């Protein structure tokens, strides 16, 4: 939860974990949590120092990778050279799951209106809880199998994917330019605190993530100005 009075010179920097165990116990639990990739799970947060604000994604990624074989096997078994219906259903169910998650994601605002502290815990839970990231992971998995089945890069009409990719790129670029031109204009009136800003960024980025998957799908085809630009060695090899 955002603390406006936080100072890097104050004792807040060395604050104990929520359950306030002794330093040695907290340090050991923190090391164990980070080594095992548990820092994003609710049961681990009360026992650990939140030392890294970005390694939480490692914890989420480990969870998705652990489940990867259980999704890959049926996709391999049922997606054949002549039938991709299972992969389509897989992506459809994952997209529906993501849509339902976004509805739950939006509950932050009524919760915040009722209780700001509860909204802080809710935002942390929505941002970190690994299963909430699984639909996006599954959309990406299913998209790969659709890509391998249809081989759009080998089709005569592959240029259409260049159009789709470039349109997505223009939409993203327009959003960035609007944000640079007038930062406040990209936020609704309900966003009026640093915590709200971070949550809104998370909400929007995951809301448009299916389009991002479509964009990456199109880039893999290799058509259009976006694909040509991003395939340059500066981007593909150096960066």
Short mmCIF file of C-alpha atoms in Angstrom, two decimals:
data_model
loop_
_atom_site.label_atom_id
_atom_site.label_comp_id
_atom_site.label_asym_id
_atom_site.label_seq_id
_atom_site.Cartn_x
_atom_site.Cartn_y
_atom_site.Cartn_z
CA UNK A 1 0.00 0.00 0.00
CA UNK A 2 1.36 3.44 -0.89
CA UNK A 3 2.61 5.39 2.15
CA UNK A 4 2.88 9.14 1.33
CA UNK A 5 5.11 9.79 4.33
CA UNK A 6 7.69 7.14 3.38
CA UNK A 7 11.29 8.37 3.43
CA UNK A 8 14.38 6.45 2.43
CA UNK A 9 16.07 7.90 5.50
CA UNK A 10 13.44 6.65 7.94
CA UNK A 11 12.97 3.35 9.75
CA UNK A 12 10.24 2.37 7.26
CA UNK A 13 13.03 1.06 5.02
CA UNK A 14 13.85 -1.64 7.58
CA UNK A 15 10.29 -2.41 8.59
CA UNK A 16 9.64 -6.05 9.58
CA UNK A 17 7.32 -8.28 7.54
CA UNK A 18 3.60 -8.06 8.39
CA UNK A 19 3.76 -10.79 11.06
CA UNK A 20 6.76 -8.96 12.66
CA UNK A 21 9.02 -11.91 13.39
CA UNK A 22 12.61 -11.36 14.51
CA UNK A 23 15.15 -10.24 11.91
CA UNK A 24 16.93 -13.61 11.54
CA UNK A 25 13.70 -15.54 11.11
CA UNK A 26 12.38 -13.04 8.59
CA UNK A 27 15.64 -13.08 6.66
CA UNK A 28 15.69 -16.89 6.42
CA UNK A 29 12.04 -17.01 5.33
CA UNK A 30 12.70 -14.29 2.76
CA UNK A 31 15.64 -16.18 1.26
CA UNK A 32 13.63 -19.40 1.11
CA UNK A 33 10.68 -17.59 -0.46
CA UNK A 34 12.79 -15.98 -3.18
CA UNK A 35 14.83 -19.09 -3.93
CA UNK A 36 11.67 -21.18 -4.35
CA UNK A 37 9.84 -18.45 -6.25
CA UNK A 38 7.07 -18.09 -3.69
CA UNK A 39 7.15 -14.32 -3.16
CA UNK A 40 3.97 -13.65 -5.18
CA UNK A 41 1.82 -16.10 -3.20
CA UNK A 42 -0.35 -14.64 -0.42
CA UNK A 43 0.83 -17.20 2.15
CA UNK A 44 4.47 -16.11 1.67
CA UNK A 45 4.03 -12.33 1.77
CA UNK A 46 3.44 -12.06 5.55
CA UNK A 47 6.72 -13.86 6.26
CA UNK A 48 9.08 -12.05 3.90
CA UNK A 49 10.74 -8.72 3.29
CA UNK A 50 9.50 -7.32 -0.01
CA UNK A 51 13.04 -6.74 -1.22
CA UNK A 52 12.39 -6.71 -4.95
CA UNK A 53 9.37 -5.06 -6.49
CA UNK A 54 9.84 -6.83 -9.84
CA UNK A 55 11.05 -10.36 -9.07
CA UNK A 56 7.43 -11.20 -8.22
CA UNK A 57 7.10 -11.96 -11.92
CA UNK A 58 9.62 -14.80 -11.52
CA UNK A 59 7.24 -16.36 -9.00
CA UNK A 60 4.34 -16.03 -11.46
CA UNK A 61 6.42 -17.42 -14.31
CA UNK A 62 7.53 -20.47 -12.29
CA UNK A 63 3.87 -21.25 -11.59
CA UNK A 64 2.95 -21.04 -15.27
CA UNK A 65 5.95 -23.12 -16.32
CA UNK A 66 5.03 -25.79 -13.75
CA UNK A 67 1.60 -26.10 -15.38
CA UNK A 68 2.91 -25.89 -18.94
CA UNK A 69 3.17 -29.69 -19.56
CA UNK A 70 -0.42 -30.23 -18.44
CA UNK A 71 -1.65 -27.81 -21.12
CA UNK A 72 0.87 -28.74 -23.78
CA UNK A 73 0.01 -32.46 -23.85
CA UNK A 74 -3.68 -32.08 -24.82
CA UNK A 75 -2.78 -29.35 -27.31
CA UNK A 76 -0.24 -31.64 -28.94
CA UNK A 77 -2.64 -34.58 -28.89
CA UNK A 78 -5.71 -32.82 -30.28
CA UNK A 79 -4.26 -30.20 -32.62
CA UNK A 80 -3.47 -32.05 -35.80
CA UNK A 81 -2.42 -31.06 -39.29
CA UNK A 82 -6.07 -31.09 -40.41
CA UNK A 83 -7.89 -29.97 -37.27
CA UNK A 84 -7.18 -26.95 -35.05
CA UNK A 85 -10.59 -26.80 -33.38
CA UNK A 86 -9.19 -27.82 -29.98
CA UNK A 87 -6.61 -25.01 -30.09
CA UNK A 88 -9.37 -22.53 -30.98
CA UNK A 89 -11.47 -23.71 -28.03
CA UNK A 90 -8.42 -23.53 -25.78
CA UNK A 91 -7.74 -19.92 -26.77
CA UNK A 92 -11.44 -19.09 -26.49
CA UNK A 93 -11.72 -20.44 -22.94
CA UNK A 94 -8.50 -18.64 -21.93
CA UNK A 95 -9.81 -15.38 -23.40
CA UNK A 96 -13.10 -15.82 -21.54
CA UNK A 97 -11.11 -16.41 -18.34
CA UNK A 98 -9.16 -13.21 -18.97
CA UNK A 99 -12.39 -11.27 -19.56
CA UNK A 100 -13.86 -12.56 -16.28
CA UNK A 101 -10.65 -11.62 -14.51
CA UNK A 102 -10.86 -8.07 -15.89
CA UNK A 103 -14.38 -7.76 -14.46
CA UNK A 104 -13.01 -8.79 -11.07
CA UNK A 105 -10.05 -6.47 -11.65
CA UNK A 106 -12.43 -3.54 -12.02
CA UNK A 107 -13.89 -4.14 -8.54
CA UNK A 108 -10.99 -2.15 -7.16
CA UNK A 109 -12.82 1.12 -7.68
CA UNK A 110 -15.98 0.40 -5.64
CA UNK A 111 -13.79 -1.20 -2.95
CA UNK A 112 -11.58 1.88 -2.85
CA UNK A 113 -14.64 4.12 -2.53
CA UNK A 114 -15.70 2.14 0.54
CA UNK A 115 -12.33 1.44 2.20
CA UNK A 116 -9.00 2.74 0.97
CA UNK A 117 -6.93 0.30 3.06
CA UNK A 118 -8.92 -2.69 1.80
CA UNK A 119 -8.36 -1.43 -1.75
CA UNK A 120 -4.62 -1.48 -1.12
CA UNK A 121 -4.67 -5.15 -0.14
CA UNK A 122 -7.02 -5.95 -3.01
CA UNK A 123 -4.72 -4.28 -5.55
CA UNK A 124 -1.73 -6.21 -4.25
CA UNK A 125 -3.65 -9.48 -4.47
CA UNK A 126 -4.87 -8.79 -8.00
CA UNK A 127 -1.43 -7.79 -9.18
CA UNK A 128 0.56 -10.63 -7.66
CA UNK A 129 -1.62 -13.75 -7.38
CA UNK A 130 -0.09 -16.19 -9.95
CA UNK A 131 -3.31 -17.95 -11.09
CA UNK A 132 -4.67 -14.60 -12.29
CA UNK A 133 -1.88 -14.50 -14.90
CA UNK A 134 -2.63 -17.99 -16.20
CA UNK A 135 -5.24 -16.97 -18.83
CA UNK A 136 -2.67 -14.75 -20.58
CA UNK A 137 -0.14 -17.56 -20.52
CA UNK A 138 -2.70 -19.94 -22.03
CA UNK A 139 -3.68 -17.46 -24.75
CA UNK A 140 -0.03 -17.32 -25.77
CA UNK A 141 0.29 -21.12 -25.74
CA UNK A 142 -2.81 -21.67 -27.82
CA UNK A 143 -1.77 -18.97 -30.26
CA UNK A 144 1.47 -20.77 -30.93
CA UNK A 145 -0.39 -23.95 -31.88
CA UNK A 146 -2.68 -21.96 -34.17
CA UNK A 147 0.38 -20.34 -35.73
CA UNK A 148 2.04 -23.73 -36.28
CA UNK A 149 -1.17 -25.16 -37.74
CA UNK A 150 -2.07 -22.40 -40.18
CA UNK A 151 1.51 -21.34 -41.04
CA UNK A 152 0.41 -17.82 -42.03
CA UNK A 153 3.97 -16.91 -43.04
CA UNK A 154 3.71 -19.38 -45.94
CA UNK A 155 0.35 -18.20 -47.29
CA UNK A 156 -0.15 -15.98 -50.32
CA UNK A 157 -2.27 -13.54 -48.30
CA UNK A 158 0.28 -13.12 -45.52
CA UNK A 159 0.42 -9.40 -46.33
CA UNK A 160 -2.86 -9.04 -44.44
CA UNK A 161 -1.02 -9.80 -41.22
CA UNK A 162 1.29 -6.90 -41.99
CA UNK A 163 -1.76 -4.62 -42.09
CA UNK A 164 -3.07 -6.01 -38.78
CA UNK A 165 0.32 -5.65 -37.12
CA UNK A 166 0.85 -2.10 -38.35
CA UNK A 167 -2.63 -1.06 -37.19
CA UNK A 168 -1.88 -2.43 -33.71
CA UNK A 169 1.44 -0.57 -33.74
CA UNK A 170 -0.32 2.67 -34.66
CA UNK A 171 -2.82 2.21 -31.84
CA UNK A 172 -0.02 1.65 -29.31
CA UNK A 173 1.98 4.59 -30.65
CA UNK A 174 -1.08 6.85 -30.50
CA UNK A 175 -1.67 5.87 -26.88
CA UNK A 176 1.94 6.63 -25.96
CA UNK A 177 1.86 10.02 -27.73
CA UNK A 178 -1.40 10.95 -26.02
CA UNK A 179 0.09 10.03 -22.67
CA UNK A 180 3.18 12.17 -23.38
CA UNK A 181 1.08 15.10 -24.62
CA UNK A 182 -1.34 15.14 -21.67
CA UNK A 183 -0.61 12.60 -18.95
CA UNK A 184 -3.70 13.45 -16.93
CA UNK A 185 -6.01 12.93 -19.90
CA UNK A 186 -5.32 9.17 -20.05
CA UNK A 187 -6.59 8.65 -16.51
CA UNK A 188 -10.26 8.69 -15.52
CA UNK A 189 -11.38 11.04 -12.78
CA UNK A 190 -11.40 8.21 -10.25
CA UNK A 191 -7.59 7.92 -10.51
CA UNK A 192 -6.35 10.47 -8.01
CA UNK A 193 -3.53 8.81 -6.04
CA UNK A 194 -0.20 7.11 -6.84
CA UNK A 195 -1.75 3.74 -5.91
CA UNK A 196 -4.59 4.41 -8.35
CA UNK A 197 -2.12 5.27 -11.12
CA UNK A 198 -0.23 2.01 -10.72
CA UNK A 199 -3.42 0.00 -10.56
CA UNK A 200 -4.86 1.72 -13.64
CA UNK A 201 -1.67 0.96 -15.58
CA UNK A 202 -1.96 -2.71 -14.59
CA UNK A 203 -5.65 -2.80 -15.46
CA UNK A 204 -5.23 -1.28 -18.93
CA UNK A 205 -2.13 -3.28 -19.86
CA UNK A 206 -3.85 -6.57 -19.06
CA UNK A 207 -7.09 -5.43 -20.69
CA UNK A 208 -5.33 -4.96 -24.04
CA UNK A 209 -3.11 -8.03 -23.64
CA UNK A 210 -5.14 -10.14 -26.12
CA UNK A 211 -4.44 -7.46 -28.73
CA UNK A 212 -0.77 -7.59 -27.76
CA UNK A 213 -0.84 -11.34 -28.42
CA UNK A 214 -2.40 -10.65 -31.83
CA UNK A 215 0.36 -8.09 -32.48
CA UNK A 216 3.10 -10.59 -31.60
CA UNK A 217 1.38 -13.22 -33.77
CA UNK A 218 1.50 -10.77 -36.68
CA UNK A 219 5.12 -9.85 -36.05
CA UNK A 220 6.03 -13.55 -36.26
CA UNK A 221 4.56 -13.65 -39.78
CA UNK A 222 7.14 -11.05 -40.76
CA UNK A 223 5.01 -8.78 -42.93
CA UNK A 224 4.47 -5.03 -42.62
CA UNK A 225 6.55 -2.05 -41.57
CA UNK A 226 6.49 -2.98 -37.88
CA UNK A 227 7.98 -6.42 -38.51
CA UNK A 228 10.63 -5.00 -40.83
CA UNK A 229 11.61 -2.34 -38.30
CA UNK A 230 11.74 -4.70 -35.31
CA UNK A 231 13.66 -7.35 -37.27
CA UNK A 232 16.54 -4.92 -37.71
CA UNK A 233 19.71 -6.18 -35.93
CA UNK A 234 19.59 -3.22 -33.55
CA UNK A 235 16.35 -4.57 -32.10
CA UNK A 236 16.60 -8.30 -32.77
CA UNK A 237 20.25 -8.83 -31.79
CA UNK A 238 21.59 -5.89 -29.77
CA UNK A 239 18.57 -4.83 -27.74
#
